[in-house]
XYZ file of C-alpha atoms in Angstrom:
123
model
C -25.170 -3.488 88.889
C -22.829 -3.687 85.838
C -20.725 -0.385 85.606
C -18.607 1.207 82.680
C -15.782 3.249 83.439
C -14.364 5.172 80.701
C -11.106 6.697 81.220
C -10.514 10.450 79.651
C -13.376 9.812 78.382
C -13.947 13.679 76.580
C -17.348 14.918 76.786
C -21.032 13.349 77.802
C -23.108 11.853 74.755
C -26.336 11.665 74.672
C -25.592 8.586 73.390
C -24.150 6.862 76.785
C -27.581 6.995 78.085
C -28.766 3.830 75.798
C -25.797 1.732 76.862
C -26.612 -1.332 78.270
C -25.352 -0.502 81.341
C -26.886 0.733 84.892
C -24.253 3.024 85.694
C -21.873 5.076 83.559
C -18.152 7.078 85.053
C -16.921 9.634 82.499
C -13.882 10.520 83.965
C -12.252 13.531 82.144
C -10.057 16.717 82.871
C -13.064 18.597 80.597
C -15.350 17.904 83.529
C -13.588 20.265 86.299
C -15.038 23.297 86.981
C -13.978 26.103 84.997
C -13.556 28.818 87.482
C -11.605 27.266 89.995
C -10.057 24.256 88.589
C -11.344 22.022 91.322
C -12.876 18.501 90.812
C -16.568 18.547 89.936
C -19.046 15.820 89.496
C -22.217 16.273 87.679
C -25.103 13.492 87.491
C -27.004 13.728 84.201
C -29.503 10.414 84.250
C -27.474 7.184 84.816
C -24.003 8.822 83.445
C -21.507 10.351 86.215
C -19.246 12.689 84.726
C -16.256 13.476 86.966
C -13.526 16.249 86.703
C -10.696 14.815 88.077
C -6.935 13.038 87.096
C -7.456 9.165 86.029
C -5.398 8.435 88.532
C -6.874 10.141 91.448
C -10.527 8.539 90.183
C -9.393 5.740 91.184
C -9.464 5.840 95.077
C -12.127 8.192 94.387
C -14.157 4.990 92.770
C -12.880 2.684 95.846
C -14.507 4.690 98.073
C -17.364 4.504 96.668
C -17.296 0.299 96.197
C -17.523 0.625 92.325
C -16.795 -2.314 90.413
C -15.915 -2.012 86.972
C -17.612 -4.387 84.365
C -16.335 -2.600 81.365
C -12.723 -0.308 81.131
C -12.843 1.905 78.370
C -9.635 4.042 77.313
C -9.666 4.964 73.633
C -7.621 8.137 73.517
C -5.938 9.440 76.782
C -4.427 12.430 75.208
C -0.977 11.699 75.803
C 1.322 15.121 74.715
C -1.404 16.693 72.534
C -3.936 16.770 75.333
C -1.920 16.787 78.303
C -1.658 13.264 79.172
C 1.295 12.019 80.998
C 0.689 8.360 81.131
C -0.755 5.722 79.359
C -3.660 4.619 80.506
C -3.601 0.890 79.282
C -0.062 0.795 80.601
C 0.837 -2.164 83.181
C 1.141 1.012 85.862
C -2.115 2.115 85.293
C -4.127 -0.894 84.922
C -2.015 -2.442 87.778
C -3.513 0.216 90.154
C -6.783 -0.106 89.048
C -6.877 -3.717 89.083
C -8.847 -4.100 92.347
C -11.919 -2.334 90.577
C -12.123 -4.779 87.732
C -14.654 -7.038 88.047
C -13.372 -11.067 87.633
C -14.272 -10.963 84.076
C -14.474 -7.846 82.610
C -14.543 -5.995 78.688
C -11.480 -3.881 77.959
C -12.243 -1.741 75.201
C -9.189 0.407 73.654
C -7.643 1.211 70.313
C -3.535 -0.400 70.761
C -2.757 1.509 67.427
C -3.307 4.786 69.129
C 0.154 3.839 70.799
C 2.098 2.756 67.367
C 4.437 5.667 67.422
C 4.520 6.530 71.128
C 7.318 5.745 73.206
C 4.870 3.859 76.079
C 5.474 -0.164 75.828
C 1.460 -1.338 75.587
C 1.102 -5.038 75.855
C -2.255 -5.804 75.488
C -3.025 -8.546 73.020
């Protein structure tokens, strides 16, 4: 089953649905419930959005056996949307290393990190 994971990720597209791809993680703060804060997941087709910290998603994915075939991390929202971390950082990727698939797509944008103080090396 070939997976994408995309990391604060901002809203569901309708879009996501025609990916070539038989499962879809949306992982974004915007995805937690309203009312109480708390962690929410919500199923729409084959695209899983869940309300919860990058970070905690992680074990959350282990526990589930997902294997990522495709990382995506365009815009984490570091400062202007509350992000505290890079998510293409060696930290980051480093703990979600045992997801990744052997070979797997990385899809960011490096120049989103051109005037940030967070060392990205990525080539």
């Amino acid at each position: 089953m070939k997976t994408l994971v995309y990391f604060a990720s901002g809203p569901n597209k309708e879009e996501y649905q025609t990916l070539d791809y038989e499962r879809i993680y949306l992982i974004d703060h915007c995805f937690r419930s309203r009312m109480y804060g708390r962690r929410q997941i919500i199923r729409e087709g084959k695209v899983i959005c869940i309300g919860m910290d990058c970070l905690d998603s992680i074990s959350f994915l282990k526990e589930r056996n997902v294997t990522i075939d495709c990382f995506v991390s365009l815009n984490e929202g570091l400062w202007e949307g509350g992000g505290h971390y890079a998510l293409n950082s060696d930290m980051f990727l480093g703990y979600a290393m045992p997801l990744f698939n052997d070979n797997y797509i990385h899809i960011m944008n490096k120049r989103y990190y051109h005037n940030w103080e967070f060392r990205i090396r990525m080539d």
